[in-house]
Amino acid sequence: MVSSIPKDSQSVSELKEFYRQMVLIRKFEEAAAKAYSVGKIGGFLHLYIGQEAVGVGSIAALTPKDYIVSTYRDHGHALARGLNPKPLMAELFGKGTGISKGNGGSMHFFDRNAHFMGGHGIVGGHISLAAGIAFASKFKKEDSVTICFFGEGAANIGSFHEGLNLAAIWKLPVVFICENNHYAMGTPEYRALAVKDVSVRAYAYDMARDHIEGDEVRKVKDHVQVAVERARRGEGPTLIEVSTYRFRGHSMSDPAKYRTKEELEAYKKKDPLMRARHELELGGIKTEELDKMDLEIQSQIDEAYQYAETSPEPPLSQLHKYVYAEDK
Amino acid sequence: MAILTYREALNRAMVEEMEKDPLIYLMGEEVGHYQGAYKVSQGMLDRFGEERVIDTPISENGFAGIGVGSAMVGLRPIIEFMTWNFSLVAIDQIINSAAKMNYMSGGQFPMPIVFRGAGGAGGRLGAQHSQAFESWYAHCPGLKVVCPATPKDAYGLLKSSIRDNNPTIFIESEVLYGSKGEVPEQEYTIPLGLGEIKRKGTDITLVTWSRALGFAEEAAAILEKEGISVEIVDLRSLRPLDENLIYESVKKTNRALVVEEGWPVAGFGAQIAYLIQKNAFAYLDHPVERVTQMDVPMSYAANLERMSLPNATRVADTIREMLQ
């Protein structure tokens, strides 16, 4: 493991915060997986485990006025945005206290106040929504930037091309972040992408591009920062491909038999959490302090689990409530 | 009272609303520099500029998504589909994004967006440019579906649609764009979900909307000479639906016929027939009947197109049979 040792106290504390967020995501999802396996969570549950550095690093490059658009694999992005794990876990449990009042579930976390613009379930469909949010920022002459996460599978659907083209011709303040985890459900990238490097598709739209490894969280932040600033200056969108890996299957119902144990083990050696932990130790943080942090996060997750479990289901009167919005 | 064409009435509605609310914009193919493929947006680019009257490349899915995303953060887009035929490549954005955003976010994201454009069948445009899709969209909760038949209604309903905080499917009739009618000079709106009795009658209730209103009125005029009195209910919007207007009329006439431009199978007329038998069964002297387009894609051949579309003769014949 090539390590980048944090050199000053500021970079140590930044990395520590990133580590905290990544552990929070990891433990949140481990708890969710447990709840799923005993039937407390229904539907699909797409875990982010292994990809934490992408969401944490990217979102660290944003300010509160910026917007985030996510996919069906949205838990990590929501937590990295700083959303409270309690309403998120409650949403997974289908409770009325959930972040989307139980109407959304795992794939549809929304928080208007946090500018967390949703987890979206149709692959690639949300790419043009993100462009639309960026369009609105430009229309209203606000300097907010939108970042949009999607997988490499989404890069093959029409929405991707239409969304990028529109964002490019109108120079919209949006950063498209392709989290390439190398499998679109069970289809490996070599069977789906005519050109393996998704980021070069930016050339087709005369768009800035970047391509980074996703196991080093501070590097992700630094690169995304450049794109966010470019967007904020009015210089248009960027397509960033971040190479990453999910340690679990596509969702909890996927045993991931399409890949080898050796491949998985090789990627686990590049676990972004372990890497960050190692770098923190090299930067002078004691193992005991990190262990203590892990324990504190675990108890925060335990509380969220407890909260979700004991929260009431939504009232039955909610069934029809949000089909239509109130009149203007 | 001014005499306006259907397209002029739509144009006036958009212009007035955009003058009042700077968050409204119009986006679509050829809406700006070309002045609208069907000239509905004539003059709007000059009035509002390129920031609010926005030409797009041919990419319905993309710009429908732009509209939805922008509505999430408070803009009030009017998205024009050159024709509703092309909306099918954007149907994912309309149904999976726009229709469900408020619901799946637990009420956090109202969706004040209007999707509008030319719809309907005819004009020898062949199979891919000649179809009525209101039943497809009316199927989906979360959407409102509006189908005006007259310039007066087009104006009042479009204004209401633009002001509504929900995604509205506003299907204009391509063949009616040039049709003329009286439009009050004073500003007005027509609430969505309010139908209208377009003709009073006593023998049968004819339920219809959009262009099919014309077939209905023609048939009613023919039948009047034979002593048959037809009441015509123009729904104007399918979602929300003015159910009571239908039932009140059926209670009076004891018969109901639905006339629509679309296909018969799983068409909206089937829903109306179900509702009438469910809620006004005791008043019926005859099963509810339907006159629709034939159950085939549209042919280019003039005689086959004529045969496929509903018309006044078919409507009149069906009514005569129902009254025997």
XYZ file of C-alpha atoms in Angstrom:
652
model
C 0.000 0.000 0.000
C 1.442 3.303 -1.079
C 0.561 5.699 1.653
C 0.216 9.422 1.629
C 1.037 10.491 5.117
C -0.926 13.531 6.300
C 1.728 16.124 6.851
C 0.198 18.711 9.153
C -2.394 18.849 11.888
C -5.008 20.226 9.490
C -4.673 17.348 7.085
C -4.682 14.903 9.987
C -7.915 16.292 11.311
C -9.462 16.317 7.832
C -8.520 12.685 7.312
C -9.823 11.840 10.748
C -13.173 13.351 9.860
C -13.220 11.431 6.576
C -12.373 8.243 8.426
C -15.196 8.919 10.883
C -17.684 9.358 8.036
C -16.478 6.227 6.247
C -16.763 4.139 9.402
C -20.223 5.576 9.978
C -21.276 4.462 6.508
C -19.676 1.024 6.914
C -21.294 0.372 10.262
C -24.640 1.783 9.169
C -24.695 -0.618 6.265
C -23.512 -3.582 8.289
C -26.414 -2.919 10.635
C -28.761 -2.549 7.670
C -27.545 -5.857 6.232
C -28.255 -7.517 9.564
C -31.742 -6.026 9.694
C -32.357 -7.116 6.121
C -31.326 -10.684 6.829
C -33.907 -10.939 9.624
C -36.644 -9.354 7.524
C -36.827 -5.969 9.199
C -35.904 -4.238 5.959
C -37.728 -5.138 2.757
C -37.244 -4.637 -0.957
C -33.823 -4.141 -2.436
C -30.865 -3.113 -0.339
C -27.845 -1.974 -2.338
C -24.858 -1.594 -0.078
C -22.057 0.917 -0.584
C -19.478 -1.041 1.385
C -16.088 -0.643 -0.292
C -16.995 2.557 -2.111
C -17.117 4.868 0.920
C -14.157 7.021 -0.078
C -15.927 8.165 -3.235
C -18.978 9.630 -1.544
C -17.112 11.010 1.435
C -14.326 12.565 -0.631
C -16.667 14.022 -3.256
C -19.181 15.505 -0.878
C -16.415 17.044 1.237
C -15.736 19.277 -1.755
C -19.174 20.871 -1.470
C -20.738 23.646 0.563
C -24.232 23.403 2.080
C -25.738 25.367 -0.817
C -24.570 22.739 -3.329
C -26.796 19.876 -4.442
C -26.331 16.123 -4.483
C -28.191 13.697 -6.733
C -27.761 10.026 -5.992
C -28.708 6.587 -7.234
C -30.397 3.590 -5.658
C -27.083 3.083 -3.781
C -27.628 6.222 -1.777
C -26.970 5.457 1.909
C -23.323 6.441 1.782
C -23.994 9.683 -0.050
C -26.696 10.670 2.441
C -24.484 9.964 5.442
C -21.550 11.768 3.853
C -23.842 14.758 3.425
C -24.219 14.705 7.193
C -27.765 13.392 7.411
C -28.689 11.892 10.741
C -28.502 8.082 10.630
C -31.706 7.768 12.672
C -34.230 8.912 10.036
C -32.172 7.114 7.400
C -32.351 3.794 9.240
C -36.025 4.452 9.983
C -36.601 4.898 6.265
C -35.050 1.479 5.626
C -37.416 0.030 8.198
C -40.369 1.715 6.464
C -41.238 3.886 9.405
C -43.097 7.186 9.526
C -40.048 8.826 11.079
C -37.995 7.987 7.999
C -36.284 10.643 5.931
C -38.949 10.189 3.224
C -41.655 9.306 5.771
C -41.450 5.657 4.797
C -42.633 6.297 1.238
C -39.173 6.044 -0.253
C -37.212 3.166 1.209
C -33.576 2.328 0.632
C -33.455 3.676 -2.904
C -35.242 6.962 -2.260
C -33.662 9.000 0.510
C -34.569 12.695 0.146
C -33.747 15.704 2.286
C -34.764 19.011 0.808
C -33.125 21.101 3.530
C -29.779 19.390 3.114
C -30.022 19.764 -0.675
C -29.923 15.992 -0.856
C -31.982 15.621 -4.006
C -32.776 11.990 -3.780
C -31.776 8.508 -4.445
C -33.202 7.564 -7.818
C -34.001 4.035 -8.879
C -33.924 4.059 -12.663
C -30.359 3.624 -13.872
C -29.168 6.858 -15.433
C -32.535 8.603 -15.362
C -31.355 10.982 -12.686
C -28.431 12.301 -14.723
C -30.613 14.780 -16.561
C -32.392 15.670 -13.304
C -29.012 16.734 -11.947
C -28.461 18.807 -15.072
C -31.897 20.324 -14.431
C -31.004 21.300 -10.887
C -27.824 22.884 -12.225
C -29.900 24.566 -14.919
C -32.044 26.113 -12.182
C -28.961 27.401 -10.361
C -27.819 29.100 -13.524
C -31.332 30.395 -14.283
C -31.579 31.921 -10.807
C -27.993 33.182 -10.995
C -27.052 31.313 -7.832
C -23.572 29.853 -7.621
C -24.601 26.433 -6.331
C -23.021 23.377 -7.933
C -24.734 20.018 -8.365
C -22.893 16.733 -8.186
C -24.424 13.603 -9.625
C -23.341 10.076 -8.780
C -23.970 7.104 -11.048
C -22.369 3.813 -11.909
C -20.582 2.789 -15.077
C -23.712 0.881 -16.050
C -25.580 4.172 -16.340
C -23.010 5.458 -18.803
C -24.520 3.229 -21.467
C -28.056 4.570 -21.328
C -29.449 7.420 -23.393
C -30.116 9.664 -20.389
C -26.377 9.822 -19.728
C -25.607 11.100 -23.213
C -28.537 13.499 -23.331
C -27.828 14.834 -19.861
C -24.127 15.387 -20.570
C -24.769 16.986 -23.932
C -27.319 19.429 -22.527
C -25.082 20.249 -19.567
C -22.187 20.888 -21.929
C -23.982 23.073 -24.469
C -25.445 25.207 -21.684
C -22.298 25.135 -19.509
C -24.266 24.026 -16.474
C -22.624 23.942 -13.032
C -22.680 20.190 -12.563
C -20.088 17.517 -11.849
C -20.883 14.022 -13.083
C -19.195 11.403 -10.933
C -19.105 7.913 -12.365
C -18.445 5.434 -9.578
C -17.043 2.648 -11.678
C -17.298 -0.456 -9.529
C -16.758 -2.612 -12.607
C -20.044 -4.488 -12.481
C -23.477 -3.342 -13.604
C -25.335 -5.795 -11.414
C -23.760 -8.975 -12.776
C -22.433 -7.634 -16.055
C -18.720 -6.823 -15.973
C -17.562 -3.658 -17.684
C -15.660 -5.498 -20.400
C -18.951 -6.915 -21.643
C -20.756 -3.575 -21.504
C -18.400 -0.736 -22.366
C -17.009 -0.455 -25.892
C -14.304 1.798 -24.451
C -13.373 0.843 -20.878
C -12.543 4.326 -19.697
C -15.881 6.042 -19.128
C -14.235 9.410 -18.554
C -13.052 9.693 -22.150
C -16.673 10.007 -23.161
C -16.295 13.581 -21.930
C -14.373 14.309 -25.145
C -17.539 13.653 -27.118
C -19.154 16.576 -25.316
C -16.137 18.863 -25.204
C -16.267 18.507 -21.447
C -13.500 18.491 -18.856
C -12.640 15.048 -17.559
C -10.758 13.327 -14.783
C -10.042 9.744 -13.808
C -8.948 8.702 -10.347
C -8.635 5.717 -8.074
C -11.296 5.700 -5.406
C -9.504 4.180 -2.447
C -7.783 7.331 -1.293
C -10.376 9.648 0.162
C -8.370 12.873 0.259
C -7.363 12.440 -3.345
C -11.012 12.056 -4.333
C -11.805 15.276 -2.525
C -8.971 17.194 -4.129
C -9.907 16.135 -7.631
C -13.635 16.744 -7.187
C -12.819 20.128 -5.688
C -11.144 21.191 -8.910
C -14.247 20.246 -10.899
C -16.603 21.915 -8.428
C -14.634 25.151 -8.608
C -14.600 24.986 -12.394
C -18.383 24.607 -12.358
C -18.765 27.447 -9.873
C -16.732 29.745 -12.078
C -19.257 29.131 -14.856
C -16.853 27.058 -16.922
C -19.214 24.134 -17.225
C -19.462 20.499 -16.275
C -16.860 17.819 -15.660
C -17.069 14.068 -16.002
C -15.023 12.300 -13.352
C -14.586 8.574 -13.307
C -13.642 7.125 -9.959
C -12.490 3.535 -10.005
C -13.844 1.699 -6.990
C -15.228 -1.656 -5.891
C -18.186 -2.937 -3.939
C -17.350 -5.709 -1.512
C -20.925 -7.020 -1.465
C -23.147 -8.094 -4.329
C -25.179 -5.641 -6.375
C -27.832 -5.864 -3.690
C -28.439 -8.092 -0.685
C -30.166 -10.620 -2.921
C -27.085 -11.018 -5.138
C -24.467 -13.614 -4.094
C -22.059 -12.112 -6.681
C -21.003 -15.428 -8.158
C -19.836 -13.677 -11.316
C -16.539 -12.660 -9.745
C -13.748 -14.624 -8.111
C -12.787 -14.724 -4.450
C -9.269 -13.750 -5.458
C -10.505 -10.603 -7.138
C -12.548 -9.646 -4.098
C -9.636 -10.315 -1.745
C -7.336 -8.212 -3.883
C -9.716 -5.282 -3.683
C -10.254 -5.761 0.037
C -6.562 -5.106 0.461
C -7.305 -1.667 -0.953
C -10.159 -1.034 1.483
C -10.389 2.772 1.770
C -11.146 2.540 5.496
C -8.076 0.481 6.239
C -6.043 2.797 4.114
C -7.258 5.901 5.896
C -6.697 4.243 9.256
C -3.171 3.288 8.321
C -2.427 6.793 7.129
C -3.811 8.287 10.334
C -1.554 6.032 12.354
C 1.390 7.139 10.259
C 0.294 10.710 10.910
C 0.530 10.131 14.639
C -2.947 9.080 15.694
C -2.897 6.248 18.187
C -4.668 2.971 17.464
C -6.544 3.263 20.745
C -7.988 6.614 19.702
C -9.214 5.147 16.436
C -10.666 2.121 18.213
C -12.479 4.455 20.547
C -13.854 6.373 17.607
C -15.070 3.132 16.039
C -16.858 2.218 19.247
C -18.533 5.606 19.497
C -19.772 5.307 15.941
C -21.018 1.803 16.662
C -23.086 3.064 19.541
C -24.465 5.849 17.334
C -25.542 3.174 14.842
C -27.009 1.037 17.601
C -29.082 4.033 18.646
C -30.245 4.557 15.065
C -31.201 0.897 14.833
C -33.120 1.139 18.087
C -34.831 4.313 16.891
C -35.847 2.677 13.617
C -37.099 -0.446 15.324
C -39.217 1.393 17.885
C -40.562 4.098 15.573
C -44.190 3.729 14.468
C -45.131 2.789 10.935
C -46.598 5.661 8.931
C -50.274 6.326 9.698
C -52.594 4.615 7.216
C -53.975 8.050 6.391
C -50.641 8.724 4.692
C -51.449 6.303 1.841
C -53.093 8.967 -0.298
C -51.442 11.985 1.249
C -48.516 12.842 -1.007
C -49.786 11.703 -4.400
C -50.489 15.329 -5.198
C -48.918 18.414 -3.678
C -50.957 21.066 -1.973
C -52.222 23.900 -4.150
C -49.991 26.883 -4.650
C -65.206 38.734 -26.419
C -62.305 38.139 -28.801
C -62.246 35.450 -31.466
C -58.970 33.544 -31.095
C -57.587 30.370 -32.546
C -56.801 27.500 -30.210
C -53.058 28.162 -30.673
C -53.456 31.882 -29.999
C -55.352 31.115 -26.812
C -52.534 28.838 -25.631
C -49.969 31.472 -26.529
C -51.866 34.146 -24.629
C -52.093 31.924 -21.544
C -48.345 31.252 -21.512
C -47.406 34.864 -22.170
C -49.633 36.174 -19.391
C -48.366 33.633 -16.874
C -44.724 34.211 -17.767
C -45.154 37.941 -17.422
C -46.443 37.432 -13.905
C -43.989 34.828 -12.653
C -40.274 35.047 -13.480
C -39.739 31.429 -12.409
C -41.691 30.110 -15.413
C -39.786 29.174 -18.553
C -40.656 27.448 -21.815
C -38.363 24.767 -23.177
C -38.520 22.446 -26.164
C -37.528 21.813 -29.746
C -37.982 24.855 -31.995
C -39.927 26.836 -29.397
C -37.686 29.900 -29.748
C -35.989 30.922 -32.966
C -38.281 28.827 -35.143
C -41.284 30.306 -33.274
C -42.734 26.904 -32.448
C -43.205 23.924 -34.743
C -46.945 24.583 -34.539
C -46.452 28.292 -33.815
C -47.885 28.037 -30.324
C -44.875 29.955 -28.960
C -44.904 32.586 -31.717
C -43.319 35.814 -30.547
C -42.342 34.519 -27.142
C -38.587 34.531 -27.743
C -38.667 38.256 -28.545
C -40.714 38.965 -25.483
C -38.862 36.845 -22.928
C -35.418 36.221 -24.378
C -33.306 33.114 -24.688
C -33.062 32.612 -20.964
C -36.772 31.861 -20.677
C -37.686 30.543 -24.119
C -35.160 27.822 -24.612
C -34.485 25.819 -27.736
C -33.228 22.301 -27.117
C -31.548 19.698 -29.237
C -33.668 16.674 -30.113
C -33.443 14.922 -26.763
C -36.840 14.580 -25.128
C -35.640 12.375 -22.311
C -32.868 14.834 -21.514
C -34.859 18.043 -21.519
C -37.820 16.464 -19.746
C -35.303 15.560 -17.043
C -33.951 19.107 -17.040
C -37.489 20.295 -16.457
C -38.075 17.899 -13.586
C -34.753 18.692 -11.922
C -35.344 22.419 -12.193
C -38.860 22.041 -10.762
C -37.329 20.303 -7.744
C -35.623 23.558 -6.864
C -38.499 25.891 -7.471
C -38.622 26.738 -11.164
C -41.937 26.290 -12.989
C -41.082 24.761 -16.354
C -43.346 24.426 -19.359
C -41.853 21.601 -21.388
C -43.101 21.426 -24.958
C -43.058 18.150 -26.815
C -43.257 18.920 -30.490
C -45.787 16.108 -30.516
C -46.815 13.690 -27.807
C -45.586 10.873 -30.026
C -42.057 11.910 -29.086
C -42.916 11.983 -25.399
C -42.534 8.228 -25.332
C -38.760 8.560 -25.199
C -39.256 10.829 -22.180
C -41.907 8.712 -20.499
C -39.391 7.504 -17.898
C -38.850 11.071 -16.748
C -42.565 11.823 -16.769
C -43.687 8.753 -14.865
C -40.686 7.567 -12.877
C -39.482 11.038 -11.950
C -42.161 13.724 -12.233
C -45.247 11.755 -11.203
C -43.625 10.170 -8.148
C -41.240 12.792 -6.835
C -43.594 14.276 -4.277
C -44.840 10.882 -3.116
C -41.560 9.043 -2.774
C -39.956 11.971 -0.993
C -42.733 12.072 1.592
C -44.061 15.397 0.328
C -40.722 17.212 0.104
C -40.701 17.864 -3.622
C -43.816 19.271 -5.277
C -43.503 19.169 -9.035
C -44.848 22.356 -10.659
C -44.217 21.332 -14.259
C -46.363 21.323 -17.385
C -45.613 18.961 -20.232
C -47.510 20.184 -23.268
C -47.673 19.774 -27.002
C -49.617 18.463 -29.959
C -51.485 15.205 -29.641
C -54.147 13.188 -31.343
C -54.619 11.278 -34.534
C -55.230 12.163 -38.146
C -53.924 14.347 -40.940
C -52.466 11.319 -42.793
C -49.346 11.379 -40.671
C -49.053 7.626 -40.490
C -48.558 5.257 -37.609
C -45.812 6.998 -35.602
C -47.141 10.550 -35.750
C -50.801 9.910 -35.296
C -51.968 8.666 -31.945
C -53.784 9.756 -28.809
C -51.911 9.027 -25.571
C -54.026 10.524 -22.820
C -55.016 7.065 -21.554
C -51.357 6.178 -21.029
C -50.739 9.156 -18.815
C -54.125 9.084 -17.091
C -53.158 5.612 -15.880
C -50.519 7.063 -13.566
C -51.287 8.541 -10.153
C -49.356 11.732 -9.506
C -50.042 13.168 -12.940
C -52.841 15.489 -13.949
C -54.127 15.063 -17.486
C -55.782 17.904 -19.362
C -57.291 17.764 -22.857
C -58.968 21.020 -23.950
C -61.362 21.065 -26.899
C -61.956 24.790 -27.456
C -59.842 27.978 -27.474
C -61.700 29.217 -24.414
C -60.935 26.042 -22.479
C -57.363 25.854 -23.777
C -56.626 29.286 -22.322
C -58.262 28.774 -18.939
C -56.982 25.248 -18.440
C -53.400 26.028 -19.442
C -53.265 28.864 -16.932
C -54.487 26.537 -14.200
C -51.984 23.880 -15.245
C -49.094 26.336 -15.082
C -50.169 27.452 -11.610
C -50.628 23.918 -10.329
C -47.924 22.435 -8.107
C -48.239 19.029 -9.747
C -46.985 17.600 -13.021
C -49.584 18.249 -15.687
C -49.906 16.425 -18.982
C -51.473 19.030 -21.233
C -52.400 17.426 -24.525
C -53.336 19.871 -27.246
C -55.189 18.658 -30.299
C -53.007 19.022 -33.365
C -55.981 19.323 -35.694
C -57.608 22.000 -33.530
C -54.705 24.481 -33.491
C -56.329 26.589 -36.209
C -59.878 26.291 -34.898
C -61.482 29.522 -33.732
C -63.680 30.369 -30.820
C -64.694 33.075 -28.417
C -62.266 33.802 -25.613
C -63.238 36.376 -22.979
C -60.896 39.332 -22.928
C -60.827 39.453 -19.161
C -58.370 37.047 -17.582
C -59.885 33.818 -16.205
C -58.888 30.307 -15.245
C -60.759 27.015 -15.413
C -60.099 24.722 -12.450
C -58.639 21.329 -13.333
C -61.263 18.666 -12.689
C -64.231 20.728 -13.741
C -66.024 19.367 -16.810
C -68.680 21.219 -18.716
C -72.010 20.388 -20.325
C -71.328 21.571 -23.839
C -74.844 20.746 -25.020
C -77.970 20.020 -23.053
C -80.076 17.007 -23.945
C -82.432 14.408 -22.533
C -82.079 11.101 -24.404
C -78.430 10.117 -23.986
C -75.252 11.370 -22.315
C -72.244 11.590 -24.587
C -68.984 11.821 -22.627
C -65.970 13.122 -24.481
C -62.926 15.413 -24.498
C -60.556 17.170 -26.866
C -61.053 16.791 -30.596
C -63.732 14.119 -30.244
C -66.022 16.861 -28.961
C -66.320 17.922 -32.593
C -67.550 14.481 -33.684
C -69.983 14.534 -30.787
C -71.412 17.939 -31.656
C -71.754 17.038 -35.309
C -73.565 13.827 -34.431
C -75.825 15.629 -31.981
C -76.821 18.116 -34.690
C -77.666 15.291 -37.091
C -79.706 13.442 -34.471
C -81.563 16.556 -33.383
C -83.267 16.579 -36.775
C -84.446 13.037 -36.038
C -85.882 14.096 -32.712
C -83.068 12.639 -30.599
C -81.744 14.919 -27.875
C -78.063 14.390 -26.970
C -76.396 15.817 -23.867
C -72.654 16.334 -24.301
C -70.308 16.252 -21.320
C -66.837 17.597 -22.113
C -64.557 16.341 -19.355
C -61.742 18.804 -20.217
C -59.471 17.028 -17.743
C -59.236 13.272 -17.171
C -57.256 13.638 -13.953
C -58.801 14.984 -11.842
C -62.076 13.696 -13.263
C -65.429 15.417 -12.884
C -67.262 12.197 -12.010
C -70.383 13.795 -10.619
C -71.036 15.738 -13.778
C -71.178 12.412 -15.628
C -73.457 10.740 -13.079
C -75.847 13.689 -12.871
C -76.218 13.651 -16.618
C -76.683 9.878 -16.791
C -79.348 10.057 -14.078
C -81.270 12.370 -16.383
C -80.746 10.573 -19.715
C -80.321 6.943 -18.574
C -77.841 6.194 -21.332
C -74.153 6.895 -21.818
C -71.743 6.780 -24.718
C -68.028 7.629 -24.517
C -66.380 9.047 -27.636
C -62.585 9.232 -27.747
C -59.766 9.499 -30.247
C -57.623 6.808 -28.667
C -57.572 3.036 -28.924
C -60.260 0.971 -27.215
C -58.274 -1.565 -25.179
C -57.573 -0.250 -21.673
C -58.554 3.184 -22.958
C -59.858 5.900 -20.695
C -63.388 5.313 -21.982
C -63.263 1.883 -20.371
C -62.624 3.553 -17.024
C -65.574 5.867 -17.519
C -67.819 2.943 -18.482
C -66.733 1.148 -15.312
C -67.405 4.195 -13.148
C -70.875 4.707 -14.612
C -71.919 1.081 -14.112
C -70.489 1.196 -10.592
C -72.023 4.467 -9.482
C -75.095 5.007 -11.671
C -76.112 1.437 -12.499
C -79.675 1.874 -11.314
C -80.213 4.670 -13.812
C -79.007 2.804 -16.885
C -81.431 1.580 -19.551
C -78.622 0.315 -21.787
C -75.022 -0.839 -21.355
C -72.494 1.981 -21.677
C -71.064 2.056 -25.197
C -67.873 3.458 -26.670
C -66.819 4.906 -29.997
C -63.028 4.918 -30.315
C -60.305 4.711 -32.874
C -60.113 1.207 -34.357
C -57.768 -1.213 -32.619
C -55.001 -0.825 -35.194
C -51.996 1.459 -35.743
C -52.857 4.344 -38.072
C -52.650 3.735 -41.797
C -51.397 6.394 -44.174
C -54.003 5.529 -46.829
C -56.732 8.173 -46.733
C -59.620 5.723 -46.817
C -58.156 3.520 -44.085
C -57.368 6.479 -41.873
C -60.944 7.704 -42.301
C -62.235 4.279 -41.409
C -59.993 4.009 -38.348
C -60.881 7.315 -36.729
C -64.102 7.940 -34.872
C -66.459 10.268 -36.698
C -69.923 11.778 -36.443
C -71.529 9.021 -38.514
C -70.236 6.294 -36.211
C -71.315 8.275 -33.182
C -74.797 8.872 -34.602
C -75.199 5.232 -35.654
C -74.200 4.012 -32.194
C -76.664 6.354 -30.534
C -79.508 5.260 -32.811
C -78.795 1.621 -31.919
C -78.713 2.440 -28.222
C -82.101 4.139 -28.428
C -83.869 1.361 -30.290
